[in-house]
PDB file of C-alpha atoms in Angstrom:
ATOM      1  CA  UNK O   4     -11.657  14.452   6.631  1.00 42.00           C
ATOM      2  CA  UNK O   5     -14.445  12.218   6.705  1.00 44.00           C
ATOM      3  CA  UNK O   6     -13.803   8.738   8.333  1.00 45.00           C
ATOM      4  CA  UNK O   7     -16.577   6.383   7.991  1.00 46.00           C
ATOM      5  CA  UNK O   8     -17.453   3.344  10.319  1.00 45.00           C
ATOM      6  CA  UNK O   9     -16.953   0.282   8.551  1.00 42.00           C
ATOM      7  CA  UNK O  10     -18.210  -2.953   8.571  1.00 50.00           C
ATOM      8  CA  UNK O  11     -15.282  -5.353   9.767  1.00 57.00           C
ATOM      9  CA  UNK O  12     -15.649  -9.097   9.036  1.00 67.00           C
ATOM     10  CA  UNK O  13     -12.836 -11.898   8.711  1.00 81.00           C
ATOM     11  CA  UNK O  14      -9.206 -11.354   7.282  1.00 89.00           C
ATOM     12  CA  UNK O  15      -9.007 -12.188   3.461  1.00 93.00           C
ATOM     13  CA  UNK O  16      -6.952 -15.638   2.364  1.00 91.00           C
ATOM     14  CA  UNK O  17      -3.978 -15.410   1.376  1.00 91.00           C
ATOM     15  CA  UNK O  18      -4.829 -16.450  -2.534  1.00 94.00           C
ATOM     16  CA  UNK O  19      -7.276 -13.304  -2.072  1.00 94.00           C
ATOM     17  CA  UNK O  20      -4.096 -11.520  -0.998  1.00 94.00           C
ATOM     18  CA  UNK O  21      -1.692 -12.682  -3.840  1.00 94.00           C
ATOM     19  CA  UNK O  22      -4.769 -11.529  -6.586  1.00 95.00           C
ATOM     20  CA  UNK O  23      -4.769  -8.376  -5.127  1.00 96.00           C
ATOM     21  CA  UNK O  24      -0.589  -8.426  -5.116  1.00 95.00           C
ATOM     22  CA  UNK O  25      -0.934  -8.847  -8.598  1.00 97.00           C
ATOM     23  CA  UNK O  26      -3.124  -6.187  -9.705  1.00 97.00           C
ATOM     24  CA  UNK O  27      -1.820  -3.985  -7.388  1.00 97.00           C
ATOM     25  CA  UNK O  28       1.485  -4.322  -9.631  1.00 97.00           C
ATOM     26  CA  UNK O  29      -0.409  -3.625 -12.460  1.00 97.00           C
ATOM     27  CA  UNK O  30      -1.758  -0.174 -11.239  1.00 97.00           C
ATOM     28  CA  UNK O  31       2.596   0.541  -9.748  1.00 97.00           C
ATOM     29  CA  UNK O  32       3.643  -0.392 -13.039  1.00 98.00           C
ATOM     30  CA  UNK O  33       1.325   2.336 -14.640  1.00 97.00           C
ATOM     31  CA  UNK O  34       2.014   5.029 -11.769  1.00 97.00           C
ATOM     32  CA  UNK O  35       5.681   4.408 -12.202  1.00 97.00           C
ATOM     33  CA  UNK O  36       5.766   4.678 -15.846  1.00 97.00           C
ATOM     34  CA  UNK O  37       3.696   8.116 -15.645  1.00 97.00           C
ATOM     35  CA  UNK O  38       5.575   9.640 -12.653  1.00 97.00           C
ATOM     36  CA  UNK O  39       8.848   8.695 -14.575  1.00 96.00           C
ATOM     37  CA  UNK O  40       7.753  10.171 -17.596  1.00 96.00           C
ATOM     38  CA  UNK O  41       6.942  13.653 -15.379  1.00 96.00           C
ATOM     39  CA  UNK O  42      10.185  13.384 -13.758  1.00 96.00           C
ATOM     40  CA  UNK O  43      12.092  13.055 -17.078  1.00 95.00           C
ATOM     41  CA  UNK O  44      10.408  15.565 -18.912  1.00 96.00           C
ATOM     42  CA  UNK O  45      10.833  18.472 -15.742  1.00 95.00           C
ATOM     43  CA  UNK O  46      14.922  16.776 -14.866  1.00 94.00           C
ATOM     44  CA  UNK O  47      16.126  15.610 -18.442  1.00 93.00           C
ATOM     45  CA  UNK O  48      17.849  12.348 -18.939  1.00 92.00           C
ATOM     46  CA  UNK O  49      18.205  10.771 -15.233  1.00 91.00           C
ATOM     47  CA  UNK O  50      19.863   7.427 -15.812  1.00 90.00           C
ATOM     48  CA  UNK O  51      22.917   7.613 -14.043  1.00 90.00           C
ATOM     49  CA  UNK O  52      24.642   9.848 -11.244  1.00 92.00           C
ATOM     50  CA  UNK O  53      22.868  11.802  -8.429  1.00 94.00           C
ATOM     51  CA  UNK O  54      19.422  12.247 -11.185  1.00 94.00           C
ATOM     52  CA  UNK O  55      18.643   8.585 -10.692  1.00 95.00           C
ATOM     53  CA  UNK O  56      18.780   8.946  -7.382  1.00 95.00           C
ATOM     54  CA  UNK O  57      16.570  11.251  -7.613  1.00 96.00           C
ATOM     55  CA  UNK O  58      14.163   9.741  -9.701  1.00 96.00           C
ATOM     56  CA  UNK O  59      13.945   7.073  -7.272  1.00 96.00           C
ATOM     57  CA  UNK O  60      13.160   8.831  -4.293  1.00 97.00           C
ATOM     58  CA  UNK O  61      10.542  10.828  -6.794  1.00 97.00           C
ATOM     59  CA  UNK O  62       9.354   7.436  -7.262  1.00 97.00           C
ATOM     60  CA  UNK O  63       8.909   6.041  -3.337  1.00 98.00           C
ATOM     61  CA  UNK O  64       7.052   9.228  -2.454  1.00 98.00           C
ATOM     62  CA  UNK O  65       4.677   9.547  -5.310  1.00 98.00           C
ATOM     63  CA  UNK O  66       4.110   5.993  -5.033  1.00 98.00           C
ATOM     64  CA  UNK O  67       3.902   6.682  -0.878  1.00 98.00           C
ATOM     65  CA  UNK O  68       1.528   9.401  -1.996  1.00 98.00           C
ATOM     66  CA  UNK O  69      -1.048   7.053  -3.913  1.00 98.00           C
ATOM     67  CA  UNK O  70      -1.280   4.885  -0.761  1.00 98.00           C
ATOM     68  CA  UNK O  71      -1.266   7.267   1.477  1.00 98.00           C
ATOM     69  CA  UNK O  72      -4.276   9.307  -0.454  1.00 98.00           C
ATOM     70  CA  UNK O  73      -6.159   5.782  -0.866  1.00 97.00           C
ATOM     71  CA  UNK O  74      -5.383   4.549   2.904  1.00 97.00           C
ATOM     72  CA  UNK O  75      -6.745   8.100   3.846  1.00 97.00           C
ATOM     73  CA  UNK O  76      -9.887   8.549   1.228  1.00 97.00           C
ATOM     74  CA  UNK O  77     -11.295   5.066   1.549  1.00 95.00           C
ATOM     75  CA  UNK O  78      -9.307   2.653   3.163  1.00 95.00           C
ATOM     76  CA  UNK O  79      -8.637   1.110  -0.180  1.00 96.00           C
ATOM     77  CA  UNK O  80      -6.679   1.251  -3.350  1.00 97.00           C
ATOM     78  CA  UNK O  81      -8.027   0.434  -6.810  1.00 96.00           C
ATOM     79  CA  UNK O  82      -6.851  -3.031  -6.611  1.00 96.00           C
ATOM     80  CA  UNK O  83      -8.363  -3.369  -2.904  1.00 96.00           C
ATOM     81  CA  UNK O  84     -12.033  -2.197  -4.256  1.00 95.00           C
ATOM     82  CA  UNK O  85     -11.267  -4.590  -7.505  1.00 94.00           C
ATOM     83  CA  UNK O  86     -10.918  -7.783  -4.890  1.00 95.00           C
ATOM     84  CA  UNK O  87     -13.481  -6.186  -1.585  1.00 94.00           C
ATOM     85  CA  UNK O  88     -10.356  -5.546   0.459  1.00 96.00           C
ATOM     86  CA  UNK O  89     -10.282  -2.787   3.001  1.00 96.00           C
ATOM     87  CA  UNK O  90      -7.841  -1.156   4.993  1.00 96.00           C
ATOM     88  CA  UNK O  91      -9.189   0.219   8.681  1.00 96.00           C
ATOM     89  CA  UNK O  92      -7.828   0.639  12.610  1.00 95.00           C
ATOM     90  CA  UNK O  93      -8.377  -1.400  14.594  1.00 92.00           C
ATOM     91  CA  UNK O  94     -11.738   0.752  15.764  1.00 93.00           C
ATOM     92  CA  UNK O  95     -13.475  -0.305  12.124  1.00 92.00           C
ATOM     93  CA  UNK O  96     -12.416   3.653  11.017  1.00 95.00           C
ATOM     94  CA  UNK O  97     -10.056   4.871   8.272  1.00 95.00           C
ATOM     95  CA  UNK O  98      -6.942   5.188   8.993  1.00 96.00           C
ATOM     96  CA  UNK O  99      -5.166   8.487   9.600  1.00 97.00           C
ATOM     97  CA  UNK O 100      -2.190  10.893   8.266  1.00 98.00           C
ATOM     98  CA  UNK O 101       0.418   9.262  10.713  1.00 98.00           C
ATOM     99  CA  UNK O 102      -0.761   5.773  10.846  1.00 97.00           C
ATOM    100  CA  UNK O 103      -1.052   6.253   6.970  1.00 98.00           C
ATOM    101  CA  UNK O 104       2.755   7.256   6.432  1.00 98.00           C
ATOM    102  CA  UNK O 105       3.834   4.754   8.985  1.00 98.00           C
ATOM    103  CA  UNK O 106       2.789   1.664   7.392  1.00 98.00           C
ATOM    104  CA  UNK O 107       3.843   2.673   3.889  1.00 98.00           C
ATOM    105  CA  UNK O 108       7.397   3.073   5.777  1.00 98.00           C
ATOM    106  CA  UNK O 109       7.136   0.230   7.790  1.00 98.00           C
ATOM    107  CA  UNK O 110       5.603  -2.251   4.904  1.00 97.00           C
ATOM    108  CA  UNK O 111       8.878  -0.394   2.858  1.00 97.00           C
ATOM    109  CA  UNK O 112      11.481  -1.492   5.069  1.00 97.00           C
ATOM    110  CA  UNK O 113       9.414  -4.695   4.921  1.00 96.00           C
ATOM    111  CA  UNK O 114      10.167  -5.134   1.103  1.00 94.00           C
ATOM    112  CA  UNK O 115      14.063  -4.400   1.575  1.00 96.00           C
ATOM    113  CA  UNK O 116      14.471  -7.010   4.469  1.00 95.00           C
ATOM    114  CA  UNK O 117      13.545  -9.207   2.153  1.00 94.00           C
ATOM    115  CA  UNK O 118       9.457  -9.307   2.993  1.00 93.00           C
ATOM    116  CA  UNK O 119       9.910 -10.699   6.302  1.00 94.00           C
ATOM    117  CA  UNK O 120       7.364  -8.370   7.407  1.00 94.00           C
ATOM    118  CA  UNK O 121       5.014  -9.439   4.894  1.00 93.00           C
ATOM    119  CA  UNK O 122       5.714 -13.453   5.795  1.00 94.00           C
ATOM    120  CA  UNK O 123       4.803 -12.566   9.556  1.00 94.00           C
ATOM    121  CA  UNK O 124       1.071 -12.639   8.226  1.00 93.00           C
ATOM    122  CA  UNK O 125       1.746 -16.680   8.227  1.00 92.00           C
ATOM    123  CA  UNK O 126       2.804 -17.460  11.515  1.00 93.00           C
ATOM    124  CA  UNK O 127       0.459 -14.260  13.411  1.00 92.00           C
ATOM    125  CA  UNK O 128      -2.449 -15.568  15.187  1.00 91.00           C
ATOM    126  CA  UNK O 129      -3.952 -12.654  14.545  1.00 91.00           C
ATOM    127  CA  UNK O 130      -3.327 -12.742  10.518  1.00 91.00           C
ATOM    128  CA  UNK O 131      -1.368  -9.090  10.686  1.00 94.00           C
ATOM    129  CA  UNK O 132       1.622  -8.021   8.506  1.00 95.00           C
ATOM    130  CA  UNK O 133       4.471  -7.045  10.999  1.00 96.00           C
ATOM    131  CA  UNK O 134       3.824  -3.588   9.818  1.00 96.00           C
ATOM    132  CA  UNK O 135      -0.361  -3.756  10.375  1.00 96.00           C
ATOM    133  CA  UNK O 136       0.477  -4.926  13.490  1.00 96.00           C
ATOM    134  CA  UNK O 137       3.005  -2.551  14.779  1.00 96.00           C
ATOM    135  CA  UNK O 138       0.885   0.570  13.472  1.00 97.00           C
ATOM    136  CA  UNK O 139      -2.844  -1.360  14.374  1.00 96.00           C
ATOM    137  CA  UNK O 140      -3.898  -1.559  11.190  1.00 96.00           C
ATOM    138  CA  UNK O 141      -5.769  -4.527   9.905  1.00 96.00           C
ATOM    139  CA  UNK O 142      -6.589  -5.590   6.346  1.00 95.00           C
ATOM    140  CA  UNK O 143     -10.319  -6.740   6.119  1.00 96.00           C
ATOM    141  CA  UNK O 144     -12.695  -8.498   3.467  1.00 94.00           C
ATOM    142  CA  UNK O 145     -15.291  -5.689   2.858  1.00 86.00           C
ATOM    143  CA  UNK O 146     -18.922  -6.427   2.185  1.00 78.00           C
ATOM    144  CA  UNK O 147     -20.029  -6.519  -1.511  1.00 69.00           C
ATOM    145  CA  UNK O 148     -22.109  -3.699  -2.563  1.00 64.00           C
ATOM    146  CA  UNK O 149     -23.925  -6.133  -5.478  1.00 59.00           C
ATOM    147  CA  UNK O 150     -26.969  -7.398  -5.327  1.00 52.00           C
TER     148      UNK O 150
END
């Protein structure tokens, strides 16, 4: 694996952060809807009873999966390229396998304590999510590539 040094500069606003939110649905909506359809078609009808629960953890770890691919490949997802938003350690580099899985976890658990983790980012100093912070990651705004 390939991790390239990147050019850090300052932490993206948070109306920078809420476009990317946004888009970033967009692109779980569409993964959702395809790894349900895959799910339904190989399990059947998985509505109710121990097949939805199924289908949901399906869900978490493909979705994990796309993250953790992006965090690993590029630092970014499709909606963090869209909006020059990068992902890195706090060395400038990609970030790797464990560090990867750990903040999808972390930034999970986030979600389902009702994004406390995610409101940290208001009152840090440093501008981290609770779950950057604990795994030293740090969202950056990337240098555009236009000219």
């Amino acid at each position: 694996m390939d991790k390239s040094n990147t050019d850090q500069t300052k932490a993206p606003s948070l109306l920078k952060l809420g476009a990317c939110l946004i888009y970033e649905m967009l692109t779980l909506i569409a993964l959702s809807f395809t790894f349900s359809a895959v799910f339904m078609w190989l399990v059947g009808d998985s509505t109710h009873g121990y097949k939805r629960l199924l289908l949901q953890i399906f869900l978490w770890m493909a979705i994990g999966g796309y993250y953790v691919l992006c965090w690993l490949r590029s630092g970014q997802t499709l909606a963090m390229q869209a909006w020059g938003i990068g992902l890195v350690d706090q060395a400038g580099m990609t970030l790797g396998l464990k560090a990867a899985i750990s903040r999808y976890v972390l930034a999970t658990l986030s979600l389902i304590m009702f994004g406390l983790g995610f409101l940290w980012r208001v009152f840090d100093t440093d501008q981290l999510f609770l779950h950057d912070k604990i795994v030293k990651s740090v969202i950056v705004t990337k240098p555009s590539n236009r000219k």
